[in-house]
mmCIF file of C-alpha atoms and ligand atoms in Angstrom:
data_model
loop_
_atom_site.group_PDB
_atom_site.id
_atom_site.type_symbol
_atom_site.label_atom_id
_atom_site.label_comp_id
_atom_site.label_asym_id
_atom_site.label_seq_id
_atom_site.Cartn_x
_atom_site.Cartn_y
_atom_site.Cartn_z
ATOM 1 C CA MET B 657 129.318 73.835 77.362
ATOM 2 C CA VAL B 658 127.788 76.195 79.945
ATOM 3 C CA GLU B 659 125.004 78.279 78.521
ATOM 4 C CA VAL B 660 125.336 81.893 79.601
ATOM 5 C CA GLN B 661 122.029 83.716 79.918
ATOM 6 C CA THR B 662 122.081 87.466 79.732
ATOM 7 C CA LEU B 663 119.158 89.420 81.076
ATOM 8 C CA ALA B 664 117.935 92.206 78.835
ATOM 9 C CA PRO B 665 118.004 95.539 80.679
ATOM 10 C CA PRO B 666 114.490 96.807 81.475
ATOM 11 C CA SER B 667 113.177 99.239 78.893
ATOM 12 C CA LEU B 668 112.998 102.916 79.797
ATOM 13 C CA PHE B 669 109.222 102.879 79.927
ATOM 14 C CA GLY B 670 109.369 99.562 81.764
ATOM 15 C CA GLN B 671 111.296 101.269 84.567
ATOM 16 C CA ILE B 672 108.961 104.256 84.627
ATOM 17 C CA ALA B 673 105.924 101.968 84.674
ATOM 18 C CA GLU B 674 107.256 99.666 87.413
ATOM 19 C CA HIS B 675 106.113 101.996 90.198
ATOM 20 C CA SER B 676 103.632 103.975 88.068
ATOM 21 C CA HIS B 677 105.613 107.199 87.745
ATOM 22 C CA GLU B 678 103.621 109.896 85.943
ATOM 23 C CA GLN B 679 106.384 111.783 84.209
ATOM 24 C CA VAL B 680 110.135 111.778 83.882
ATOM 25 C CA VAL B 681 111.874 114.783 82.364
ATOM 26 C CA PHE B 682 115.398 114.599 80.973
ATOM 27 C CA CYS B 683 117.039 118.014 80.945
ATOM 28 C CA HIS B 684 120.118 118.823 78.902
ATOM 29 C CA ASP B 685 121.986 122.036 78.168
ATOM 30 C CA HIS B 686 125.150 122.087 76.127
ATOM 31 C CA GLU B 687 126.369 125.541 77.238
ATOM 32 C CA THR B 688 126.291 124.933 80.992
ATOM 33 C CA GLY B 689 126.826 121.153 80.896
ATOM 34 C CA LEU B 690 123.541 120.562 82.681
ATOM 35 C CA LYS B 691 122.365 116.951 82.727
ATOM 36 C CA ALA B 692 119.408 116.462 85.033
ATOM 37 C CA ILE B 693 116.430 114.161 85.495
ATOM 38 C CA ILE B 694 113.199 115.252 87.164
ATOM 39 C CA GLY B 695 111.060 112.361 88.411
ATOM 40 C CA ILE B 696 107.392 112.989 89.104
ATOM 41 C CA HIS B 697 105.882 109.951 90.755
ATOM 42 C CA ASN B 698 102.353 110.948 91.689
ATOM 43 C CA THR B 699 100.423 114.236 91.791
ATOM 44 C CA VAL B 700 97.007 113.052 92.967
ATOM 45 C CA LEU B 701 97.279 114.939 96.279
ATOM 46 C CA GLY B 702 99.011 118.036 94.927
ATOM 47 C CA PRO B 703 102.143 119.289 93.197
ATOM 48 C CA ALA B 704 105.132 116.966 93.437
ATOM 49 C CA LEU B 705 107.541 118.457 95.963
ATOM 50 C CA GLY B 706 111.002 117.069 96.543
ATOM 51 C CA GLY B 707 114.580 118.246 96.603
ATOM 52 C CA THR B 708 117.237 118.238 93.911
ATOM 53 C CA ARG B 709 120.297 116.090 94.554
ATOM 54 C CA MET B 710 123.618 116.776 92.827
ATOM 55 C CA TRP B 711 125.751 113.640 92.630
ATOM 56 C CA HIS B 712 128.534 112.188 90.502
ATOM 57 C CA TYR B 713 126.607 109.055 89.499
ATOM 58 C CA ALA B 714 128.623 106.228 87.991
ATOM 59 C CA SER B 715 126.128 106.008 85.107
ATOM 60 C CA ASP B 716 122.976 107.612 83.755
ATOM 61 C CA GLN B 717 121.144 104.428 84.776
ATOM 62 C CA GLU B 718 122.214 104.893 88.390
ATOM 63 C CA ALA B 719 120.925 108.485 88.303
ATOM 64 C CA LEU B 720 117.600 107.331 86.862
ATOM 65 C CA ASN B 721 117.256 104.612 89.529
ATOM 66 C CA ASP B 722 117.941 107.151 92.250
ATOM 67 C CA VAL B 723 115.418 109.700 91.033
ATOM 68 C CA LEU B 724 112.709 107.054 90.546
ATOM 69 C CA ARG B 725 113.272 105.563 94.018
ATOM 70 C CA LEU B 726 113.496 108.923 95.789
ATOM 71 C CA SER B 727 110.461 110.477 94.088
ATOM 72 C CA ARG B 728 108.300 107.471 95.005
ATOM 73 C CA GLY B 729 109.403 107.831 98.640
ATOM 74 C CA MET B 730 108.286 111.484 98.588
ATOM 75 C CA THR B 731 104.775 110.471 97.495
ATOM 76 C CA TYR B 732 104.385 108.234 100.542
ATOM 77 C CA LYS B 733 106.026 110.700 102.918
ATOM 78 C CA ALA B 734 103.615 113.473 101.928
ATOM 79 C CA ALA B 735 100.575 111.203 101.863
ATOM 80 C CA ILE B 736 101.081 109.654 105.289
ATOM 81 C CA SER B 737 101.839 113.068 106.800
ATOM 82 C CA GLY B 738 98.472 114.414 105.655
ATOM 83 C CA LEU B 739 100.035 116.956 103.286
ATOM 84 C CA ASN B 740 98.448 117.993 100.014
ATOM 85 C CA LEU B 741 101.566 117.247 98.048
ATOM 86 C CA GLY B 742 102.607 114.694 95.490
ATOM 87 C CA GLY B 743 105.981 113.021 95.191
ATOM 88 C CA GLY B 744 108.833 114.227 93.028
ATOM 89 C CA LYS B 745 112.564 114.568 93.107
ATOM 90 C CA ALA B 746 115.330 115.695 90.769
ATOM 91 C CA VAL B 747 118.950 114.729 90.253
ATOM 92 C CA ILE B 748 121.657 116.773 88.562
ATOM 93 C CA ILE B 749 124.446 114.549 87.290
ATOM 94 C CA GLY B 750 127.995 115.614 88.112
ATOM 95 C CA ASP B 751 130.450 116.497 90.837
ATOM 96 C CA ALA B 752 129.148 119.518 92.767
ATOM 97 C CA LYS B 753 132.724 120.684 93.367
ATOM 98 C CA THR B 754 133.369 121.121 89.642
ATOM 99 C CA ILE B 755 130.086 121.535 87.733
ATOM 100 C CA LYS B 756 127.999 123.780 89.964
ATOM 101 C CA THR B 757 127.663 127.297 88.562
ATOM 102 C CA GLU B 758 125.035 130.037 88.729
ATOM 103 C CA ALA B 759 124.287 129.520 85.022
ATOM 104 C CA LEU B 760 123.790 125.756 85.402
ATOM 105 C CA LEU B 761 121.456 126.204 88.385
ATOM 106 C CA ARG B 762 119.434 128.899 86.627
ATOM 107 C CA LYS B 763 119.151 126.758 83.499
ATOM 108 C CA PHE B 764 117.857 123.950 85.702
ATOM 109 C CA GLY B 765 115.419 126.488 87.194
ATOM 110 C CA ARG B 766 114.028 127.132 83.715
ATOM 111 C CA PHE B 767 113.317 123.420 83.240
ATOM 112 C CA VAL B 768 111.455 123.470 86.575
ATOM 113 C CA LYS B 769 109.572 126.588 85.451
ATOM 114 C CA ASN B 770 108.447 124.812 82.272
ATOM 115 C CA LEU B 771 106.589 122.257 84.399
ATOM 116 C CA ASN B 772 104.237 125.063 85.477
ATOM 117 C CA GLY B 773 104.111 124.110 89.148
ATOM 118 C CA LYS B 774 103.603 120.385 88.701
ATOM 119 C CA TYR B 775 107.019 119.973 90.369
ATOM 120 C CA ILE B 776 108.387 122.157 93.194
ATOM 121 C CA THR B 777 112.053 121.763 93.960
ATOM 122 C CA ALA B 778 114.070 122.237 97.182
ATOM 123 C CA GLU B 779 117.475 121.246 98.630
ATOM 124 C CA ASP B 780 118.880 117.756 98.836
ATOM 125 C CA VAL B 781 122.411 116.341 98.966
ATOM 126 C CA ASN B 782 125.044 118.858 97.758
ATOM 127 C CA MET B 783 122.514 121.663 97.305
ATOM 128 C CA THR B 784 122.239 124.710 99.558
ATOM 129 C CA THR B 785 119.792 127.495 100.283
ATOM 130 C CA LYS B 786 122.082 129.725 98.184
ATOM 131 C CA ASP B 787 121.541 127.389 95.200
ATOM 132 C CA MET B 788 117.782 127.702 95.735
ATOM 133 C CA GLU B 789 118.199 131.487 95.468
ATOM 134 C CA TYR B 790 119.644 131.036 91.954
ATOM 135 C CA ILE B 791 116.825 128.689 90.946
ATOM 136 C CA ARG B 792 114.344 131.242 92.373
ATOM 137 C CA MET B 793 115.661 133.787 89.845
ATOM 138 C CA GLU B 794 114.078 131.655 87.093
ATOM 139 C CA THR B 795 111.034 130.083 88.759
ATOM 140 C CA SER B 796 108.775 130.558 91.770
ATOM 141 C CA HIS B 797 108.360 126.775 92.049
ATOM 142 C CA VAL B 798 111.116 126.369 94.601
ATOM 143 C CA ALA B 799 110.999 125.972 98.392
ATOM 144 C CA GLY B 800 113.635 125.716 101.116
ATOM 145 C CA LEU B 801 114.689 129.329 100.624
ATOM 146 C CA PRO B 802 116.585 131.163 103.382
ATOM 147 C CA GLU B 803 114.490 132.764 106.130
ATOM 148 C CA THR B 804 115.769 136.178 104.999
ATOM 149 C CA MET B 805 113.881 135.603 101.710
ATOM 150 C CA GLY B 806 110.691 134.530 103.480
ATOM 151 C CA GLY B 807 111.628 130.850 103.282
ATOM 152 C CA SER B 808 111.418 128.141 105.930
ATOM 153 C CA GLY B 809 115.204 127.818 106.436
ATOM 154 C CA ASP B 810 117.096 124.696 107.470
ATOM 155 C CA PRO B 811 114.653 121.753 107.774
ATOM 156 C CA SER B 812 117.052 119.601 109.840
ATOM 157 C CA PRO B 813 115.876 120.645 113.338
ATOM 158 C CA VAL B 814 112.283 119.795 112.400
ATOM 159 C CA THR B 815 113.333 116.475 110.855
ATOM 160 C CA ALA B 816 115.200 115.668 114.079
ATOM 161 C CA TYR B 817 112.144 116.495 116.195
ATOM 162 C CA GLY B 818 109.952 114.150 114.143
ATOM 163 C CA THR B 819 112.549 111.399 114.304
ATOM 164 C CA TYR B 820 112.674 111.831 118.083
ATOM 165 C CA MET B 821 108.858 111.553 118.261
ATOM 166 C CA GLY B 822 108.897 108.410 116.107
ATOM 167 C CA MET B 823 111.657 106.892 118.237
ATOM 168 C CA LYS B 824 109.659 107.518 121.434
ATOM 169 C CA ALA B 825 106.587 105.871 119.895
ATOM 170 C CA ALA B 826 108.625 102.839 118.844
ATOM 171 C CA ALA B 827 110.122 102.678 122.371
ATOM 172 C CA LYS B 828 106.606 102.693 123.820
ATOM 173 C CA LYS B 829 105.742 99.721 121.632
ATOM 174 C CA ALA B 830 108.944 97.806 122.375
ATOM 175 C CA PHE B 831 109.575 98.615 126.049
ATOM 176 C CA GLY B 832 106.109 99.668 127.285
ATOM 177 C CA SER B 833 107.326 103.215 127.985
ATOM 178 C CA GLU B 834 108.155 106.124 125.709
ATOM 179 C CA SER B 835 110.908 107.267 128.073
ATOM 180 C CA LEU B 836 114.402 107.113 126.600
ATOM 181 C CA ALA B 837 116.113 107.785 129.956
ATOM 182 C CA GLY B 838 118.904 105.268 130.449
ATOM 183 C CA LYS B 839 118.345 103.679 127.032
ATOM 184 C CA ARG B 840 121.506 102.891 125.089
ATOM 185 C CA ILE B 841 121.098 104.500 121.672
ATOM 186 C CA GLY B 842 123.501 104.179 118.726
ATOM 187 C CA VAL B 843 123.288 107.149 116.343
ATOM 188 C CA GLN B 844 124.939 106.435 112.984
ATOM 189 C CA GLY B 845 125.817 109.721 111.276
ATOM 190 C CA VAL B 846 126.169 112.925 113.235
ATOM 191 C CA GLY B 847 125.509 115.451 110.469
ATOM 192 C CA HIS B 848 122.752 118.048 110.460
ATOM 193 C CA VAL B 849 119.848 115.902 111.656
ATOM 194 C CA GLY B 850 121.922 113.499 113.774
ATOM 195 C CA THR B 851 123.333 116.354 115.830
ATOM 196 C CA TYR B 852 119.933 117.921 116.557
ATOM 197 C CA LEU B 853 118.629 114.469 117.475
ATOM 198 C CA LEU B 854 121.504 113.967 119.920
ATOM 199 C CA GLU B 855 120.430 117.165 121.706
ATOM 200 C CA TYR B 856 116.980 115.697 122.408
ATOM 201 C CA LEU B 857 118.396 112.325 123.424
ATOM 202 C CA GLN B 858 120.981 113.821 125.779
ATOM 203 C CA LYS B 859 118.324 115.990 127.460
ATOM 204 C CA GLU B 860 116.276 112.879 128.119
ATOM 205 C CA GLY B 861 119.174 111.061 129.735
ATOM 206 C CA ALA B 862 119.929 108.433 127.076
ATOM 207 C CA LYS B 863 123.332 106.714 126.957
ATOM 208 C CA LEU B 864 124.751 107.599 123.566
ATOM 209 C CA ILE B 865 127.022 105.848 121.095
ATOM 210 C CA VAL B 866 127.931 107.601 117.846
ATOM 211 C CA SER B 867 129.688 106.922 114.563
ATOM 212 C CA ASP B 868 130.416 109.030 111.502
ATOM 213 C CA TYR B 869 132.230 108.633 108.213
ATOM 214 C CA TYR B 870 134.468 111.473 109.423
ATOM 215 C CA ALA B 871 136.116 110.304 112.658
ATOM 216 C CA ASP B 872 136.691 113.890 113.847
ATOM 217 C CA ARG B 873 132.955 114.582 113.556
ATOM 218 C CA ALA B 874 132.159 111.519 115.659
ATOM 219 C CA GLU B 875 134.767 112.562 118.265
ATOM 220 C CA ALA B 876 133.389 116.101 118.399
ATOM 221 C CA ALA B 877 129.841 114.803 118.909
ATOM 222 C CA ALA B 878 131.084 112.378 121.574
ATOM 223 C CA ALA B 879 132.761 115.210 123.479
ATOM 224 C CA ARG B 880 129.735 117.500 123.172
ATOM 225 C CA PHE B 881 127.077 114.961 124.155
ATOM 226 C CA GLY B 882 129.002 112.725 126.547
ATOM 227 C CA ALA B 883 128.771 109.873 124.012
ATOM 228 C CA VAL B 884 131.126 107.048 123.071
ATOM 229 C CA ALA B 885 132.465 107.227 119.505
ATOM 230 C CA VAL B 886 132.859 103.902 117.685
ATOM 231 C CA GLY B 887 134.257 102.891 114.285
ATOM 232 C CA LEU B 888 132.173 102.994 111.097
ATOM 233 C CA ASP B 889 131.405 99.297 110.975
ATOM 234 C CA ASP B 890 131.327 98.733 114.758
ATOM 235 C CA ILE B 891 128.021 100.518 115.299
ATOM 236 C CA TYR B 892 126.123 97.340 114.270
ATOM 237 C CA ASP B 893 127.741 95.198 116.996
ATOM 238 C CA GLN B 894 127.040 97.438 119.986
ATOM 239 C CA GLU B 895 124.992 96.379 122.997
ATOM 240 C CA ILE B 896 122.274 98.952 122.368
ATOM 241 C CA ASP B 897 118.514 99.226 122.867
ATOM 242 C CA ILE B 898 117.930 101.481 119.856
ATOM 243 C CA TYR B 899 119.776 101.788 116.546
ATOM 244 C CA SER B 900 119.244 105.137 114.817
ATOM 245 C CA PRO B 901 120.416 105.274 111.172
ATOM 246 C CA CYS B 902 120.994 108.961 110.389
ATOM 247 C CA ALA B 903 123.540 108.685 107.561
ATOM 248 C CA LEU B 904 122.836 107.054 104.194
ATOM 249 C CA GLY B 905 120.314 104.448 103.018
ATOM 250 C CA ALA B 906 120.311 100.624 102.789
ATOM 251 C CA THR B 907 122.033 100.078 106.154
ATOM 252 C CA LEU B 908 119.456 97.426 107.067
ATOM 253 C CA ASN B 909 120.610 94.547 104.894
ATOM 254 C CA ASP B 910 121.681 90.881 104.876
ATOM 255 C CA ASP B 911 124.976 91.676 106.582
ATOM 256 C CA THR B 912 123.861 94.102 109.286
ATOM 257 C CA ILE B 913 120.476 92.888 110.564
ATOM 258 C CA ALA B 914 121.917 89.638 111.921
ATOM 259 C CA ARG B 915 124.416 91.657 113.963
ATOM 260 C CA LEU B 916 121.946 94.065 115.566
ATOM 261 C CA LYS B 917 121.258 93.488 119.273
ATOM 262 C CA CYS B 918 118.710 96.300 119.617
ATOM 263 C CA GLN B 919 114.925 96.082 120.011
ATOM 264 C CA VAL B 920 114.139 99.295 118.100
ATOM 265 C CA VAL B 921 115.322 100.859 114.844
ATOM 266 C CA ALA B 922 114.360 104.526 114.423
ATOM 267 C CA GLY B 923 116.372 107.039 112.424
ATOM 268 C CA CYS B 924 116.087 109.820 109.856
ATOM 269 C CA ALA B 925 117.933 108.298 106.873
ATOM 270 C CA ASN B 926 115.910 107.731 103.701
ATOM 271 C CA ASN B 927 115.439 104.207 102.296
ATOM 272 C CA GLN B 928 116.959 102.363 105.284
ATOM 273 C CA LEU B 929 115.729 98.919 104.232
ATOM 274 C CA LYS B 930 117.883 97.652 101.387
ATOM 275 C CA ASP B 931 115.007 95.471 100.212
ATOM 276 C CA GLU B 932 111.649 96.367 101.793
ATOM 277 C CA ASN B 933 110.042 93.004 101.085
ATOM 278 C CA GLU B 934 112.930 91.021 102.501
ATOM 279 C CA HIS B 935 114.367 93.132 105.314
ATOM 280 C CA GLY B 936 111.069 94.544 106.631
ATOM 281 C CA PRO B 937 109.766 91.053 107.562
ATOM 282 C CA GLU B 938 113.202 90.005 108.815
ATOM 283 C CA LEU B 939 113.220 92.742 111.447
ATOM 284 C CA VAL B 940 109.779 91.571 112.602
ATOM 285 C CA SER B 941 110.946 87.962 112.849
ATOM 286 C CA ARG B 942 113.858 89.085 115.047
ATOM 287 C CA GLY B 943 111.513 90.993 117.370
ATOM 288 C CA ILE B 944 112.878 94.399 116.354
ATOM 289 C CA VAL B 945 110.373 97.282 116.212
ATOM 290 C CA TYR B 946 111.056 99.319 113.082
ATOM 291 C CA ALA B 947 109.739 102.895 112.815
ATOM 292 C CA PRO B 948 109.181 103.483 109.062
ATOM 293 C CA ASP B 949 111.737 105.958 107.720
ATOM 294 C CA PHE B 950 109.471 108.001 105.444
ATOM 295 C CA LEU B 951 107.013 108.448 108.306
ATOM 296 C CA ILE B 952 109.388 109.577 111.044
ATOM 297 C CA ASN B 953 111.701 111.712 108.871
ATOM 298 C CA ALA B 954 108.812 113.747 107.408
ATOM 299 C CA GLY B 955 109.465 116.785 109.644
ATOM 300 C CA GLY B 956 111.676 118.393 107.001
ATOM 301 C CA LEU B 957 108.986 118.066 104.337
ATOM 302 C CA ILE B 958 106.352 119.362 106.761
ATOM 303 C CA ASN B 959 108.620 122.362 107.347
ATOM 304 C CA VAL B 960 109.062 123.033 103.617
ATOM 305 C CA TYR B 961 105.298 122.632 103.117
ATOM 306 C CA SER B 962 104.775 125.393 105.697
ATOM 307 C CA GLU B 963 106.657 127.663 103.274
ATOM 308 C CA VAL B 964 104.402 126.662 100.371
ATOM 309 C CA VAL B 965 101.161 127.257 102.296
ATOM 310 C CA GLY B 966 102.453 130.245 104.300
ATOM 311 C CA SER B 967 102.367 128.797 107.823
ATOM 312 C CA SER B 968 104.994 129.179 110.572
ATOM 313 C CA ARG B 969 107.892 127.075 111.904
ATOM 314 C CA GLN B 970 105.869 126.639 115.107
ATOM 315 C CA GLY B 971 102.967 125.279 113.017
ATOM 316 C CA ALA B 972 105.367 122.842 111.365
ATOM 317 C CA LEU B 973 106.660 121.666 114.764
ATOM 318 C CA THR B 974 103.121 121.160 116.074
ATOM 319 C CA GLN B 975 102.257 119.036 113.052
ATOM 320 C CA THR B 976 105.546 117.156 113.309
ATOM 321 C CA GLU B 977 104.753 116.199 116.899
ATOM 322 C CA LYS B 978 101.855 114.111 115.559
ATOM 323 C CA ILE B 979 104.431 111.683 114.154
ATOM 324 C CA TYR B 980 104.336 110.103 117.626
ATOM 325 C CA ASP B 981 100.661 109.122 117.265
ATOM 326 C CA PHE B 982 100.994 108.137 113.599
ATOM 327 C CA THR B 983 103.915 105.845 114.396
ATOM 328 C CA LEU B 984 101.991 104.089 117.149
ATOM 329 C CA GLN B 985 99.029 103.659 114.772
ATOM 330 C CA VAL B 986 101.247 102.170 112.066
ATOM 331 C CA LEU B 987 102.926 99.768 114.501
ATOM 332 C CA GLU B 988 99.531 98.613 115.804
ATOM 333 C CA LYS B 989 98.183 98.188 112.287
ATOM 334 C CA ALA B 990 101.231 96.174 111.219
ATOM 335 C CA GLU B 991 100.825 93.862 114.198
ATOM 336 C CA ASN B 992 97.062 93.427 113.679
ATOM 337 C CA GLU B 993 97.471 92.710 109.985
ATOM 338 C CA GLY B 994 100.463 90.401 110.434
ATOM 339 C CA THR B 995 102.682 92.519 108.246
ATOM 340 C CA HIS B 996 105.779 94.683 108.762
ATOM 341 C CA PRO B 997 105.630 98.405 109.623
ATOM 342 C CA GLN B 998 107.015 99.675 106.303
ATOM 343 C CA ALA B 999 104.330 97.759 104.410
ATOM 344 C CA ALA B 1000 101.611 98.988 106.782
ATOM 345 C CA ALA B 1001 102.773 102.610 106.385
ATOM 346 C CA THR B 1002 102.913 102.291 102.594
ATOM 347 C CA LYS B 1003 99.393 100.864 102.556
ATOM 348 C CA MET B 1004 98.084 103.745 104.689
ATOM 349 C CA ALA B 1005 99.695 106.260 102.332
ATOM 350 C CA GLU B 1006 98.243 104.507 99.280
ATOM 351 C CA GLU B 1007 94.781 104.421 100.872
ATOM 352 C CA ARG B 1008 94.840 108.185 101.474
ATOM 353 C CA ILE B 1009 95.901 108.829 97.863
ATOM 354 C CA ALA B 1010 93.121 106.576 96.570
ATOM 355 C CA SER B 1011 90.400 108.141 98.725
ATOM 356 C CA ILE B 1012 91.425 111.780 98.111
ATOM 357 C CA GLY B 1013 91.786 111.002 94.423
ATOM 358 C CA LYS B 1014 88.071 110.118 94.402
ATOM 359 C CA VAL B 1015 87.177 113.400 96.161
ATOM 360 C CA LYS B 1016 88.833 115.261 93.323
ATOM 361 C CA ALA B 1017 87.141 113.193 90.636
ATOM 362 C CA THR B 1018 84.261 115.636 90.233
ATOM 363 C CA PHE B 1019 84.239 119.382 89.670
HETATM 364 P P1 NAD V 1620 124.364 115.226 106.548
HETATM 365 O O1 NAD V 1620 125.113 115.059 105.293
HETATM 366 O O2 NAD V 1620 124.409 116.533 107.258
HETATM 367 O O3 NAD V 1620 124.799 114.096 107.619
HETATM 368 C C1 NAD V 1620 125.048 112.788 107.284
HETATM 369 C C2 NAD V 1620 126.247 112.332 108.096
HETATM 370 O O4 NAD V 1620 126.418 110.947 107.910
HETATM 371 C C3 NAD V 1620 127.549 113.017 107.690
HETATM 372 O O5 NAD V 1620 128.195 113.533 108.839
HETATM 373 C C4 NAD V 1620 128.353 111.872 107.054
HETATM 374 O O6 NAD V 1620 129.741 112.014 107.253
HETATM 375 C C5 NAD V 1620 127.806 110.689 107.791
HETATM 376 N N1 NAD V 1620 127.997 109.392 107.145
HETATM 377 C C6 NAD V 1620 127.997 109.071 105.834
HETATM 378 N N2 NAD V 1620 128.172 107.750 105.665
HETATM 379 C C7 NAD V 1620 128.293 107.228 106.908
HETATM 380 C C8 NAD V 1620 128.468 105.906 107.413
HETATM 381 N N3 NAD V 1620 128.573 104.847 106.606
HETATM 382 N N4 NAD V 1620 128.527 105.730 108.758
HETATM 383 C C9 NAD V 1620 128.414 106.783 109.595
HETATM 384 N N5 NAD V 1620 128.235 108.052 109.166
HETATM 385 C C10 NAD V 1620 128.179 108.258 107.852
HETATM 386 O O7 NAD V 1620 122.860 114.813 106.208
HETATM 387 P P2 NAD V 1620 121.544 115.126 107.037
HETATM 388 O O8 NAD V 1620 120.865 116.314 106.448
HETATM 389 O O9 NAD V 1620 121.824 115.091 108.491
HETATM 390 O O10 NAD V 1620 120.649 113.861 106.614
HETATM 391 C C11 NAD V 1620 120.916 112.573 107.154
HETATM 392 C C12 NAD V 1620 119.980 111.571 106.515
HETATM 393 O O11 NAD V 1620 118.623 111.938 106.752
HETATM 394 C C13 NAD V 1620 120.101 111.431 104.989
HETATM 395 O O12 NAD V 1620 119.828 110.095 104.631
HETATM 396 C C14 NAD V 1620 118.978 112.322 104.464
HETATM 397 O O13 NAD V 1620 118.539 111.922 103.181
HETATM 398 C C15 NAD V 1620 117.920 112.066 105.527
HETATM 399 N N6 NAD V 1620 116.946 113.150 105.663
HETATM 400 C C16 NAD V 1620 117.370 114.415 105.979
HETATM 401 C C17 NAD V 1620 116.429 115.423 106.116
HETATM 402 C C18 NAD V 1620 116.843 116.825 106.509
HETATM 403 O O14 NAD V 1620 115.977 117.620 106.910
HETATM 404 N N7 NAD V 1620 118.108 117.174 106.448
HETATM 405 C C19 NAD V 1620 115.054 115.163 105.933
HETATM 406 C C20 NAD V 1620 114.654 113.846 105.630
HETATM 407 C C21 NAD V 1620 115.615 112.852 105.499
#
């Protein structure tokens, strides 16, 4: 008889401890139907700032995984960008089309308020600046407000600028020149950030290939930027120099990496490597230069931070431009240390947290 072994699911505290999260808050309200989880990963550098995502998760476990993974990413993004922010994120469970109401958002705002500034929220998937206005009615610990309310507005143009800088740095490493003129670049996902990125790439004379979940969006981008639109799954098989993931995460995986013919991967999507420890080294072994996602997509966070500290959009763009130098540094460090760029970037972020943590150890 075959013995079937069942693995016990990890305990709740086991999951929270796995990546040393500081605090996880489960929020529930019967009246509005609010079910939310706030994940605070690390606040050594400052308050945990990260957006709230509204998503119809298949299970509570899936929502918890998402908030733990995303909040950890925010810690590293802030740390490597030199910001005095910690990492946090929130998820509201449910379909935005049916559950989102003013009352639900304001109730969520009260849970954020109760954290007394340890967590600052902002927009993420399925949340808008209008939703932030409702949350602002209950708490001041919210960023990403409209410019008319003194906020920093849409972060996407700044995210695109940083991604462009990171791509140029990776090109310098791979091709010996930062110029993208004549380079064949495949942009996967032509939403907010992807479209702004295409503007930069077109201006520089790149040859563009695009794909999007919505075929009409891909066609519209192709017409506007003189690009070729390809099918959803075909983007991985193109004869391109640079692959730019600007849609969802985990697109660098067992299936796709073997198909890539490019020498550079640089895009704005979060969590591009399905498994960092497996797919990071695999890209290196195939001679592909990978620009770490949380480093080159930090422009949006830098922009939101400008709202928290009261600086300007121009200040945010100037700081975002430094992503070029940081990316080159990370790529050099990875090569010198015989590791992959994502690991090198994570180590740099962890080193900054450790050293600044010591600064704060005394009054
Ligand atoms: P968006 O929703 O405006 O655009 C994403 C686009 O990707 C959409 O057009 C969608 O149809 C498309 N898409 C989805 N699945 C696809 C697939 N399999 N193949 C091709 N296209 C697909 O989102 P955005 O604000 O442009 O963000 C894009 C990515 O960048 C996300 O991963 C987001 O988390 C990340 N990011 C965004 C910002 C920001 O400032 N907006 C900042 C940091 C990171």
